[in-house]
Short mmCIF file of N, CA and C in Angstrom, two decimals:
data_model
loop_
_atom_site.label_atom_id
_atom_site.label_comp_id
_atom_site.label_asym_id
_atom_site.label_seq_id
_atom_site.Cartn_x
_atom_site.Cartn_y
_atom_site.Cartn_z
N MET A 1 -51.75 -24.38 114.86
CA MET A 1 -51.82 -23.49 113.73
C MET A 1 -50.67 -22.48 113.77
N ARG A 2 -50.38 -22.00 115.01
CA ARG A 2 -49.31 -21.04 115.16
C ARG A 2 -47.97 -21.67 114.79
N LYS A 3 -47.74 -22.94 115.15
CA LYS A 3 -46.49 -23.63 114.82
C LYS A 3 -46.32 -23.79 113.31
N ILE A 4 -47.39 -24.11 112.63
CA ILE A 4 -47.33 -24.26 111.17
C ILE A 4 -47.00 -22.92 110.52
N LEU A 5 -47.57 -21.85 110.99
CA LEU A 5 -47.30 -20.51 110.47
C LEU A 5 -45.85 -20.11 110.69
N ILE A 6 -45.29 -20.40 111.89
CA ILE A 6 -43.89 -20.07 112.19
C ILE A 6 -42.96 -20.89 111.29
N ILE A 7 -43.23 -22.18 111.13
CA ILE A 7 -42.39 -23.03 110.27
C ILE A 7 -42.46 -22.56 108.82
N LEU A 8 -43.62 -22.19 108.36
CA LEU A 8 -43.80 -21.70 107.00
C LEU A 8 -43.03 -20.40 106.77
N CYS A 9 -43.06 -19.47 107.71
CA CYS A 9 -42.33 -18.20 107.60
C CYS A 9 -40.82 -18.42 107.60
N LEU A 10 -40.32 -19.29 108.48
CA LEU A 10 -38.88 -19.57 108.53
C LEU A 10 -38.39 -20.25 107.27
N SER A 11 -39.14 -21.21 106.76
CA SER A 11 -38.71 -21.92 105.55
C SER A 11 -38.75 -21.01 104.33
N SER A 12 -39.70 -20.12 104.24
CA SER A 12 -39.74 -19.21 103.09
C SER A 12 -38.60 -18.20 103.14
N SER A 13 -38.18 -17.79 104.33
CA SER A 13 -37.05 -16.86 104.43
C SER A 13 -35.74 -17.55 104.08
N LEU A 14 -35.59 -18.84 104.40
CA LEU A 14 -34.39 -19.58 104.02
C LEU A 14 -34.30 -19.74 102.50
N ILE A 15 -35.42 -20.03 101.87
CA ILE A 15 -35.45 -20.17 100.41
C ILE A 15 -35.10 -18.84 99.76
N GLY A 16 -35.56 -17.76 100.29
CA GLY A 16 -35.26 -16.43 99.76
C GLY A 16 -33.78 -16.10 99.84
N PHE A 17 -33.11 -16.51 100.91
CA PHE A 17 -31.68 -16.24 101.04
C PHE A 17 -30.85 -17.09 100.08
N THR A 18 -31.26 -18.30 99.81
CA THR A 18 -30.49 -19.15 98.91
C THR A 18 -30.57 -18.68 97.47
N GLN A 19 -31.59 -17.97 97.08
CA GLN A 19 -31.71 -17.47 95.72
C GLN A 19 -30.95 -16.18 95.52
N ASP A 20 -30.33 -15.64 96.54
CA ASP A 20 -29.66 -14.35 96.46
C ASP A 20 -28.21 -14.47 95.97
N GLU A 21 -27.71 -15.68 95.72
CA GLU A 21 -26.33 -15.85 95.28
C GLU A 21 -26.15 -15.24 93.90
N LYS A 22 -25.01 -14.56 93.70
CA LYS A 22 -24.69 -13.98 92.40
C LYS A 22 -23.45 -14.67 91.85
N LYS A 23 -23.52 -15.08 90.61
CA LYS A 23 -22.37 -15.68 89.97
C LYS A 23 -21.50 -14.56 89.41
N PRO A 24 -20.17 -14.74 89.48
CA PRO A 24 -19.30 -13.71 88.91
C PRO A 24 -19.45 -13.65 87.38
N ILE A 25 -19.41 -12.46 86.85
CA ILE A 25 -19.55 -12.27 85.41
C ILE A 25 -18.15 -12.12 84.82
N PHE A 26 -17.82 -12.97 83.84
CA PHE A 26 -16.53 -12.91 83.18
C PHE A 26 -16.69 -12.26 81.82
N LYS A 27 -15.67 -11.56 81.42
CA LYS A 27 -15.66 -10.98 80.08
C LYS A 27 -15.45 -12.11 79.09
N GLN A 28 -16.25 -12.16 78.06
CA GLN A 28 -16.25 -13.29 77.13
C GLN A 28 -15.61 -12.98 75.78
N TYR A 29 -15.44 -11.72 75.42
CA TYR A 29 -15.02 -11.35 74.07
C TYR A 29 -13.88 -10.35 74.13
N GLU A 30 -13.18 -10.23 73.00
CA GLU A 30 -12.17 -9.18 72.91
C GLU A 30 -11.99 -8.74 71.46
N LEU A 31 -11.64 -7.50 71.31
CA LEU A 31 -11.27 -6.91 70.02
C LEU A 31 -9.89 -6.32 70.17
N LYS A 32 -9.04 -6.51 69.16
CA LYS A 32 -7.70 -5.93 69.22
C LYS A 32 -7.18 -5.64 67.83
N GLY A 33 -6.21 -4.74 67.78
CA GLY A 33 -5.53 -4.39 66.54
C GLY A 33 -4.05 -4.62 66.68
N ASN A 34 -3.37 -4.81 65.56
CA ASN A 34 -1.94 -5.07 65.56
C ASN A 34 -1.19 -3.77 65.30
N ALA A 35 -0.49 -3.27 66.30
CA ALA A 35 0.19 -1.98 66.21
C ALA A 35 1.38 -2.00 65.26
N ILE A 36 2.13 -3.09 65.23
CA ILE A 36 3.31 -3.18 64.36
C ILE A 36 2.91 -3.15 62.89
N LEU A 37 1.91 -3.92 62.51
CA LEU A 37 1.49 -3.96 61.11
C LEU A 37 0.90 -2.63 60.67
N LEU A 38 0.28 -1.92 61.57
CA LEU A 38 -0.24 -0.59 61.26
C LEU A 38 0.90 0.35 60.86
N LEU A 39 2.03 0.21 61.52
CA LEU A 39 3.19 1.06 61.22
C LEU A 39 3.85 0.71 59.89
N VAL A 40 3.80 -0.56 59.48
CA VAL A 40 4.47 -0.96 58.25
C VAL A 40 3.57 -0.93 57.02
N GLY A 41 2.27 -0.65 57.18
CA GLY A 41 1.41 -0.47 56.02
C GLY A 41 0.28 -1.46 55.86
N ALA A 42 -0.23 -2.00 56.97
CA ALA A 42 -1.33 -2.96 56.86
C ALA A 42 -2.26 -2.82 58.07
N LEU A 43 -3.51 -3.20 57.87
CA LEU A 43 -4.48 -3.25 58.97
C LEU A 43 -4.68 -4.71 59.35
N ASP A 44 -4.68 -4.99 60.64
CA ASP A 44 -4.89 -6.35 61.13
C ASP A 44 -5.74 -6.26 62.39
N PHE A 45 -7.00 -6.71 62.29
CA PHE A 45 -7.91 -6.67 63.42
C PHE A 45 -8.35 -8.08 63.78
N THR A 46 -8.58 -8.30 65.08
CA THR A 46 -8.90 -9.63 65.58
C THR A 46 -10.10 -9.58 66.52
N TYR A 47 -10.96 -10.58 66.38
CA TYR A 47 -12.07 -10.81 67.31
C TYR A 47 -11.82 -12.17 67.95
N GLU A 48 -11.93 -12.23 69.29
CA GLU A 48 -11.69 -13.48 70.00
C GLU A 48 -12.81 -13.72 71.00
N GLU A 49 -13.22 -14.99 71.12
CA GLU A 49 -14.26 -15.37 72.08
C GLU A 49 -13.72 -16.50 72.94
N TYR A 50 -13.96 -16.39 74.25
CA TYR A 50 -13.43 -17.38 75.20
C TYR A 50 -14.39 -18.54 75.34
N ILE A 51 -13.88 -19.74 75.27
CA ILE A 51 -14.67 -20.95 75.46
C ILE A 51 -14.78 -21.25 76.95
N ASN A 52 -13.63 -21.21 77.63
CA ASN A 52 -13.58 -21.41 79.08
C ASN A 52 -12.35 -20.69 79.61
N HIS A 53 -11.90 -21.04 80.79
CA HIS A 53 -10.78 -20.35 81.45
C HIS A 53 -9.48 -20.45 80.64
N ASP A 54 -9.28 -21.56 79.94
CA ASP A 54 -7.99 -21.82 79.29
C ASP A 54 -8.00 -21.84 77.77
N THR A 55 -9.15 -21.74 77.12
CA THR A 55 -9.20 -21.86 75.67
C THR A 55 -10.07 -20.77 75.04
N SER A 56 -9.77 -20.49 73.79
CA SER A 56 -10.55 -19.50 73.03
C SER A 56 -10.41 -19.79 71.54
N TYR A 57 -11.26 -19.15 70.77
CA TYR A 57 -11.14 -19.18 69.32
C TYR A 57 -11.39 -17.78 68.81
N GLY A 58 -10.92 -17.52 67.60
CA GLY A 58 -11.10 -16.18 67.06
C GLY A 58 -10.83 -16.15 65.57
N ILE A 59 -10.89 -14.93 65.02
CA ILE A 59 -10.64 -14.72 63.60
C ILE A 59 -9.95 -13.37 63.42
N SER A 60 -8.97 -13.35 62.54
CA SER A 60 -8.23 -12.13 62.21
C SER A 60 -8.42 -11.79 60.74
N ALA A 61 -8.44 -10.51 60.44
CA ALA A 61 -8.51 -10.04 59.06
C ALA A 61 -7.34 -9.10 58.82
N PHE A 62 -6.60 -9.35 57.75
CA PHE A 62 -5.41 -8.58 57.38
C PHE A 62 -5.66 -7.96 56.02
N ILE A 63 -5.41 -6.64 55.91
CA ILE A 63 -5.53 -5.93 54.64
C ILE A 63 -4.33 -5.00 54.51
N ALA A 64 -3.55 -5.19 53.45
CA ALA A 64 -2.37 -4.34 53.21
C ALA A 64 -2.79 -3.12 52.39
N TYR A 65 -2.35 -1.94 52.83
CA TYR A 65 -2.60 -0.73 52.04
C TYR A 65 -1.31 -0.18 51.45
N ASP A 66 -0.18 -0.73 51.81
CA ASP A 66 1.10 -0.36 51.23
C ASP A 66 1.39 -1.28 50.03
N LYS A 67 1.78 -0.71 48.90
CA LYS A 67 1.99 -1.50 47.69
C LYS A 67 3.22 -2.41 47.78
N ASP A 68 4.14 -2.14 48.71
CA ASP A 68 5.35 -2.93 48.82
C ASP A 68 5.17 -4.23 49.60
N ILE A 69 4.04 -4.41 50.24
CA ILE A 69 3.78 -5.64 50.99
C ILE A 69 3.23 -6.69 50.04
N ASP A 70 3.85 -7.87 50.00
CA ASP A 70 3.44 -8.91 49.05
C ASP A 70 2.08 -9.50 49.40
N ARG A 71 1.85 -9.82 50.67
CA ARG A 71 0.55 -10.38 51.06
C ARG A 71 -0.46 -9.24 51.07
N LYS A 72 -1.52 -9.35 50.30
CA LYS A 72 -2.49 -8.28 50.15
C LYS A 72 -3.69 -8.44 51.09
N PHE A 73 -4.08 -9.68 51.36
CA PHE A 73 -5.28 -9.92 52.15
C PHE A 73 -5.18 -11.30 52.77
N SER A 74 -5.69 -11.45 53.99
CA SER A 74 -5.79 -12.79 54.58
C SER A 74 -6.89 -12.79 55.65
N VAL A 75 -7.50 -13.95 55.81
CA VAL A 75 -8.46 -14.21 56.87
C VAL A 75 -7.94 -15.43 57.62
N THR A 76 -7.84 -15.31 58.96
CA THR A 76 -7.18 -16.34 59.76
C THR A 76 -8.03 -16.75 60.95
N PRO A 77 -8.73 -17.87 60.88
CA PRO A 77 -9.38 -18.40 62.08
C PRO A 77 -8.34 -19.16 62.90
N TYR A 78 -8.50 -19.15 64.24
CA TYR A 78 -7.52 -19.80 65.11
C TYR A 78 -8.17 -20.35 66.37
N TYR A 79 -7.42 -21.23 67.04
CA TYR A 79 -7.82 -21.82 68.31
C TYR A 79 -6.63 -21.70 69.25
N ARG A 80 -6.84 -21.19 70.47
CA ARG A 80 -5.76 -20.96 71.43
C ARG A 80 -5.96 -21.74 72.72
N ILE A 81 -4.83 -22.13 73.31
CA ILE A 81 -4.80 -22.72 74.65
C ILE A 81 -3.89 -21.84 75.49
N TYR A 82 -4.41 -21.36 76.63
CA TYR A 82 -3.67 -20.48 77.53
C TYR A 82 -3.12 -21.29 78.71
N PHE A 83 -1.95 -20.86 79.20
CA PHE A 83 -1.30 -21.54 80.32
C PHE A 83 -1.10 -20.63 81.52
N GLY A 84 -1.75 -19.47 81.54
CA GLY A 84 -1.62 -18.52 82.64
C GLY A 84 -2.57 -18.82 83.77
N LYS A 85 -2.38 -18.12 84.89
CA LYS A 85 -3.25 -18.29 86.05
C LYS A 85 -4.54 -17.47 85.90
N LYS A 86 -4.48 -16.35 85.19
CA LYS A 86 -5.67 -15.54 84.95
C LYS A 86 -6.47 -16.13 83.79
N ARG A 87 -7.72 -15.76 83.74
CA ARG A 87 -8.61 -16.23 82.67
C ARG A 87 -8.15 -15.66 81.33
N ALA A 88 -7.88 -16.54 80.35
CA ALA A 88 -7.50 -16.18 78.98
C ALA A 88 -6.36 -15.16 78.96
N ALA A 89 -5.31 -15.45 79.71
CA ALA A 89 -4.13 -14.58 79.74
C ALA A 89 -2.90 -15.43 80.03
N GLY A 90 -1.73 -14.83 79.82
CA GLY A 90 -0.48 -15.54 80.03
C GLY A 90 0.04 -16.12 78.74
N PHE A 91 0.96 -17.09 78.86
CA PHE A 91 1.55 -17.76 77.71
C PHE A 91 0.48 -18.56 76.98
N PHE A 92 0.53 -18.57 75.62
CA PHE A 92 -0.42 -19.37 74.85
C PHE A 92 0.24 -19.99 73.64
N ILE A 93 -0.37 -21.07 73.16
CA ILE A 93 -0.04 -21.65 71.87
C ILE A 93 -1.32 -21.61 71.04
N GLU A 94 -1.13 -21.57 69.73
CA GLU A 94 -2.28 -21.37 68.84
C GLU A 94 -2.07 -22.17 67.57
N GLY A 95 -3.13 -22.79 67.10
CA GLY A 95 -3.15 -23.40 65.78
C GLY A 95 -4.04 -22.56 64.88
N PHE A 96 -3.61 -22.33 63.64
CA PHE A 96 -4.41 -21.47 62.75
C PHE A 96 -4.45 -22.01 61.33
N GLY A 97 -5.46 -21.57 60.61
CA GLY A 97 -5.57 -21.75 59.17
C GLY A 97 -5.68 -20.36 58.56
N MET A 98 -5.03 -20.14 57.44
CA MET A 98 -5.02 -18.80 56.85
C MET A 98 -5.32 -18.88 55.35
N VAL A 99 -6.40 -18.25 54.93
CA VAL A 99 -6.65 -18.05 53.51
C VAL A 99 -5.98 -16.75 53.16
N ASN A 100 -4.97 -16.80 52.27
CA ASN A 100 -4.19 -15.60 51.98
C ASN A 100 -4.08 -15.37 50.49
N ASN A 101 -4.00 -14.09 50.15
CA ASN A 101 -3.87 -13.64 48.78
C ASN A 101 -2.60 -12.81 48.70
N TYR A 102 -1.70 -13.16 47.79
CA TYR A 102 -0.44 -12.42 47.69
C TYR A 102 -0.05 -12.22 46.24
N LYS A 103 0.84 -11.27 46.04
CA LYS A 103 1.35 -11.04 44.68
C LYS A 103 2.74 -11.65 44.58
N THR A 104 3.04 -12.14 43.38
CA THR A 104 4.34 -12.76 43.13
C THR A 104 4.72 -12.52 41.67
N ILE A 105 5.82 -13.08 41.26
CA ILE A 105 6.32 -12.92 39.89
C ILE A 105 6.08 -14.21 39.12
N ALA A 106 5.54 -14.07 37.92
CA ALA A 106 5.39 -15.19 37.00
C ALA A 106 6.29 -14.93 35.80
N TYR A 107 6.77 -15.98 35.20
CA TYR A 107 7.68 -15.82 34.08
C TYR A 107 7.34 -16.85 33.01
N THR A 108 7.80 -16.58 31.80
CA THR A 108 7.65 -17.55 30.72
C THR A 108 9.03 -17.95 30.25
N LEU A 109 9.17 -19.17 29.87
CA LEU A 109 10.45 -19.72 29.42
C LEU A 109 10.46 -19.76 27.90
N GLU A 110 11.46 -19.12 27.33
CA GLU A 110 11.55 -19.07 25.88
C GLU A 110 12.99 -19.36 25.49
N SER A 111 13.21 -20.42 24.77
CA SER A 111 14.52 -20.90 24.31
C SER A 111 15.55 -20.92 25.45
N MET A 112 15.18 -21.61 26.51
CA MET A 112 16.06 -21.87 27.66
C MET A 112 16.50 -20.61 28.42
N SER A 113 15.79 -19.51 28.25
CA SER A 113 16.07 -18.32 29.05
C SER A 113 14.75 -17.75 29.55
N TYR A 114 14.80 -17.15 30.74
CA TYR A 114 13.59 -16.56 31.30
C TYR A 114 13.35 -15.21 30.64
N VAL A 115 12.19 -15.04 30.11
CA VAL A 115 11.86 -13.81 29.42
C VAL A 115 10.73 -13.14 30.18
N ALA A 116 9.72 -12.77 29.61
CA ALA A 116 8.59 -12.00 30.09
C ALA A 116 8.23 -12.26 31.56
N LEU A 117 8.58 -11.31 32.41
CA LEU A 117 8.17 -11.35 33.81
C LEU A 117 6.88 -10.57 33.95
N ARG A 118 5.98 -11.08 34.75
CA ARG A 118 4.72 -10.39 35.00
C ARG A 118 4.31 -10.62 36.44
N GLU A 119 3.44 -9.76 36.93
CA GLU A 119 2.93 -9.90 38.30
C GLU A 119 1.76 -10.88 38.28
N ALA A 120 1.75 -11.79 39.27
CA ALA A 120 0.64 -12.75 39.40
C ALA A 120 0.04 -12.63 40.79
N LYS A 121 -1.26 -12.81 40.87
CA LYS A 121 -1.94 -12.82 42.17
C LYS A 121 -2.34 -14.26 42.46
N VAL A 122 -2.02 -14.70 43.67
CA VAL A 122 -2.23 -16.09 44.05
C VAL A 122 -3.04 -16.13 45.35
N THR A 123 -3.99 -17.07 45.44
CA THR A 123 -4.73 -17.31 46.67
C THR A 123 -4.44 -18.73 47.12
N ASP A 124 -4.13 -18.90 48.41
CA ASP A 124 -3.75 -20.20 48.93
C ASP A 124 -4.24 -20.37 50.36
N LEU A 125 -4.13 -21.57 50.88
CA LEU A 125 -4.50 -21.89 52.26
C LEU A 125 -3.26 -22.36 52.99
N ALA A 126 -3.00 -21.74 54.15
CA ALA A 126 -1.85 -22.13 54.98
C ALA A 126 -2.35 -22.67 56.31
N LEU A 127 -1.62 -23.63 56.86
CA LEU A 127 -1.84 -24.12 58.21
C LEU A 127 -0.58 -23.86 59.01
N GLY A 128 -0.73 -23.47 60.28
CA GLY A 128 0.45 -23.16 61.07
C GLY A 128 0.16 -23.07 62.54
N PHE A 129 1.16 -22.60 63.30
CA PHE A 129 1.02 -22.44 64.74
C PHE A 129 1.72 -21.17 65.19
N SER A 130 1.32 -20.66 66.33
CA SER A 130 1.89 -19.44 66.91
C SER A 130 2.14 -19.65 68.40
N LEU A 131 3.02 -18.83 68.93
CA LEU A 131 3.31 -18.75 70.37
C LEU A 131 3.21 -17.30 70.78
N GLY A 132 2.84 -17.06 72.03
CA GLY A 132 2.78 -15.67 72.47
C GLY A 132 2.42 -15.55 73.93
N GLY A 133 2.22 -14.31 74.32
CA GLY A 133 1.81 -14.00 75.68
C GLY A 133 0.82 -12.85 75.67
N LYS A 134 -0.11 -12.90 76.64
CA LYS A 134 -1.14 -11.86 76.75
C LYS A 134 -1.23 -11.39 78.19
N TRP A 135 -1.29 -10.09 78.37
CA TRP A 135 -1.45 -9.47 79.69
C TRP A 135 -2.71 -8.64 79.66
N VAL A 136 -3.54 -8.77 80.71
CA VAL A 136 -4.83 -8.09 80.77
C VAL A 136 -4.94 -7.33 82.08
N THR A 137 -5.39 -6.06 82.01
CA THR A 137 -5.62 -5.29 83.22
C THR A 137 -7.01 -5.62 83.78
N LYS A 138 -7.27 -5.18 85.00
CA LYS A 138 -8.58 -5.42 85.61
C LYS A 138 -9.70 -4.73 84.85
N SER A 139 -9.39 -3.62 84.20
CA SER A 139 -10.42 -2.90 83.44
C SER A 139 -10.67 -3.51 82.06
N GLY A 140 -9.85 -4.50 81.64
CA GLY A 140 -10.09 -5.18 80.37
C GLY A 140 -9.17 -4.77 79.24
N VAL A 141 -8.28 -3.83 79.45
CA VAL A 141 -7.32 -3.44 78.42
C VAL A 141 -6.27 -4.55 78.32
N LEU A 142 -5.90 -4.91 77.10
CA LEU A 142 -4.95 -6.01 76.94
C LEU A 142 -3.79 -5.63 76.05
N PHE A 143 -2.69 -6.34 76.27
CA PHE A 143 -1.47 -6.20 75.50
C PHE A 143 -1.00 -7.61 75.15
N GLU A 144 -0.66 -7.83 73.88
CA GLU A 144 -0.30 -9.18 73.43
C GLU A 144 0.90 -9.12 72.51
N ILE A 145 1.81 -10.08 72.67
CA ILE A 145 2.94 -10.26 71.77
C ILE A 145 2.88 -11.70 71.27
N SER A 146 2.98 -11.88 69.94
CA SER A 146 2.92 -13.23 69.39
C SER A 146 3.75 -13.33 68.12
N THR A 147 4.12 -14.56 67.78
CA THR A 147 4.81 -14.84 66.54
C THR A 147 4.46 -16.25 66.10
N GLY A 148 4.39 -16.46 64.79
CA GLY A 148 4.04 -17.78 64.29
C GLY A 148 4.39 -17.93 62.82
N ILE A 149 4.27 -19.15 62.35
CA ILE A 149 4.59 -19.45 60.96
C ILE A 149 3.62 -20.51 60.44
N GLY A 150 3.28 -20.40 59.16
CA GLY A 150 2.41 -21.37 58.51
C GLY A 150 2.95 -21.69 57.13
N ARG A 151 2.46 -22.77 56.58
CA ARG A 151 2.91 -23.19 55.25
C ARG A 151 1.72 -23.25 54.30
N ASN A 152 1.88 -22.60 53.13
CA ASN A 152 0.86 -22.67 52.09
C ASN A 152 0.82 -24.08 51.52
N LEU A 153 -0.39 -24.56 51.24
CA LEU A 153 -0.55 -25.98 50.91
C LEU A 153 -0.85 -26.29 49.45
N PHE A 154 -1.63 -25.47 48.75
CA PHE A 154 -2.23 -25.95 47.52
C PHE A 154 -1.69 -25.36 46.23
N TYR A 155 -1.38 -24.11 46.16
CA TYR A 155 -1.09 -23.48 44.87
C TYR A 155 0.25 -23.96 44.32
N LYS A 156 0.17 -24.65 43.19
CA LYS A 156 1.38 -25.11 42.51
C LYS A 156 1.17 -24.95 41.02
N GLU A 157 1.76 -23.91 40.48
CA GLU A 157 1.65 -23.68 39.05
C GLU A 157 3.06 -23.46 38.51
N ASP A 158 3.35 -24.05 37.39
CA ASP A 158 4.66 -23.85 36.78
C ASP A 158 4.86 -22.39 36.44
N ASN A 159 6.08 -21.95 36.49
CA ASN A 159 6.50 -20.61 36.10
C ASN A 159 5.97 -19.51 37.02
N VAL A 160 5.60 -19.84 38.24
CA VAL A 160 5.17 -18.83 39.20
C VAL A 160 5.97 -19.03 40.49
N ASN A 161 6.59 -17.96 40.96
CA ASN A 161 7.30 -18.03 42.23
C ASN A 161 6.27 -18.12 43.35
N ARG A 162 6.30 -19.18 44.08
CA ARG A 162 5.29 -19.46 45.10
C ARG A 162 5.78 -18.99 46.47
N MET A 163 4.90 -18.33 47.23
CA MET A 163 5.20 -17.97 48.61
C MET A 163 4.92 -19.22 49.44
N GLU A 164 5.97 -19.91 49.87
CA GLU A 164 5.78 -21.18 50.54
C GLU A 164 5.37 -21.03 52.00
N PHE A 165 5.91 -20.04 52.71
CA PHE A 165 5.63 -19.84 54.12
C PHE A 165 4.99 -18.47 54.35
N VAL A 166 4.11 -18.40 55.34
CA VAL A 166 3.50 -17.13 55.73
C VAL A 166 3.76 -16.91 57.21
N GLY A 167 3.92 -15.66 57.58
CA GLY A 167 4.15 -15.32 58.97
C GLY A 167 2.89 -14.77 59.62
N ARG A 168 2.86 -14.88 60.93
CA ARG A 168 1.74 -14.36 61.72
C ARG A 168 2.32 -13.85 63.02
N GLY A 169 1.85 -12.71 63.47
CA GLY A 169 2.31 -12.21 64.76
C GLY A 169 2.30 -10.70 64.83
N GLY A 170 2.84 -10.19 65.92
CA GLY A 170 2.92 -8.75 66.11
C GLY A 170 2.68 -8.36 67.55
N ILE A 171 2.36 -7.11 67.72
CA ILE A 171 2.03 -6.54 69.04
C ILE A 171 0.58 -6.08 68.98
N GLY A 172 -0.26 -6.74 69.76
CA GLY A 172 -1.68 -6.43 69.76
C GLY A 172 -2.08 -5.61 70.97
N ILE A 173 -2.96 -4.66 70.73
CA ILE A 173 -3.52 -3.82 71.80
C ILE A 173 -5.03 -3.85 71.61
N GLY A 174 -5.76 -4.11 72.70
CA GLY A 174 -7.20 -4.24 72.56
C GLY A 174 -7.94 -4.13 73.87
N TYR A 175 -9.18 -4.65 73.85
CA TYR A 175 -10.07 -4.53 75.00
C TYR A 175 -10.95 -5.76 75.12
N GLN A 176 -11.11 -6.26 76.33
CA GLN A 176 -12.04 -7.35 76.64
C GLN A 176 -13.38 -6.78 77.08
N PHE A 177 -14.45 -7.41 76.64
CA PHE A 177 -15.79 -6.98 77.07
C PHE A 177 -16.70 -8.17 77.26
#
């Protein structure tokens, strides 16, 4: 009886020690703003969620408050692949789709000369890619530099100057949580 009691006590203590392992907790999300666009007259905020060590997806929202900026609004979902040694940091490439709204000039043709110019608002979908780099501190503060280009796909109307290419990028400052 004493042997069974000793074996039972030892086995229960071993089971208790094996359940004490703690898995490391990784930051899964980030929020950031684009500092360059803020200076030129637009707000650009991004939410990103990490899928694993090397990939993430996110969405950006762009709103121009300066009247001189042609692109007025855009929403950009994206998918990133990171090539750094740290989790979701280092050099990255990104594929994106952008629903964008911009202002342009429309004209009417009258007797072989361009007459009445007017402002037109156009909404289109662009597909593109970006390159960049991200640096993250141990406390979760991040700094990002990126640049990219996309091409608008659908809007084709006669007598309207079409914005064929859209740009994406800037200097991002944010926080991982």
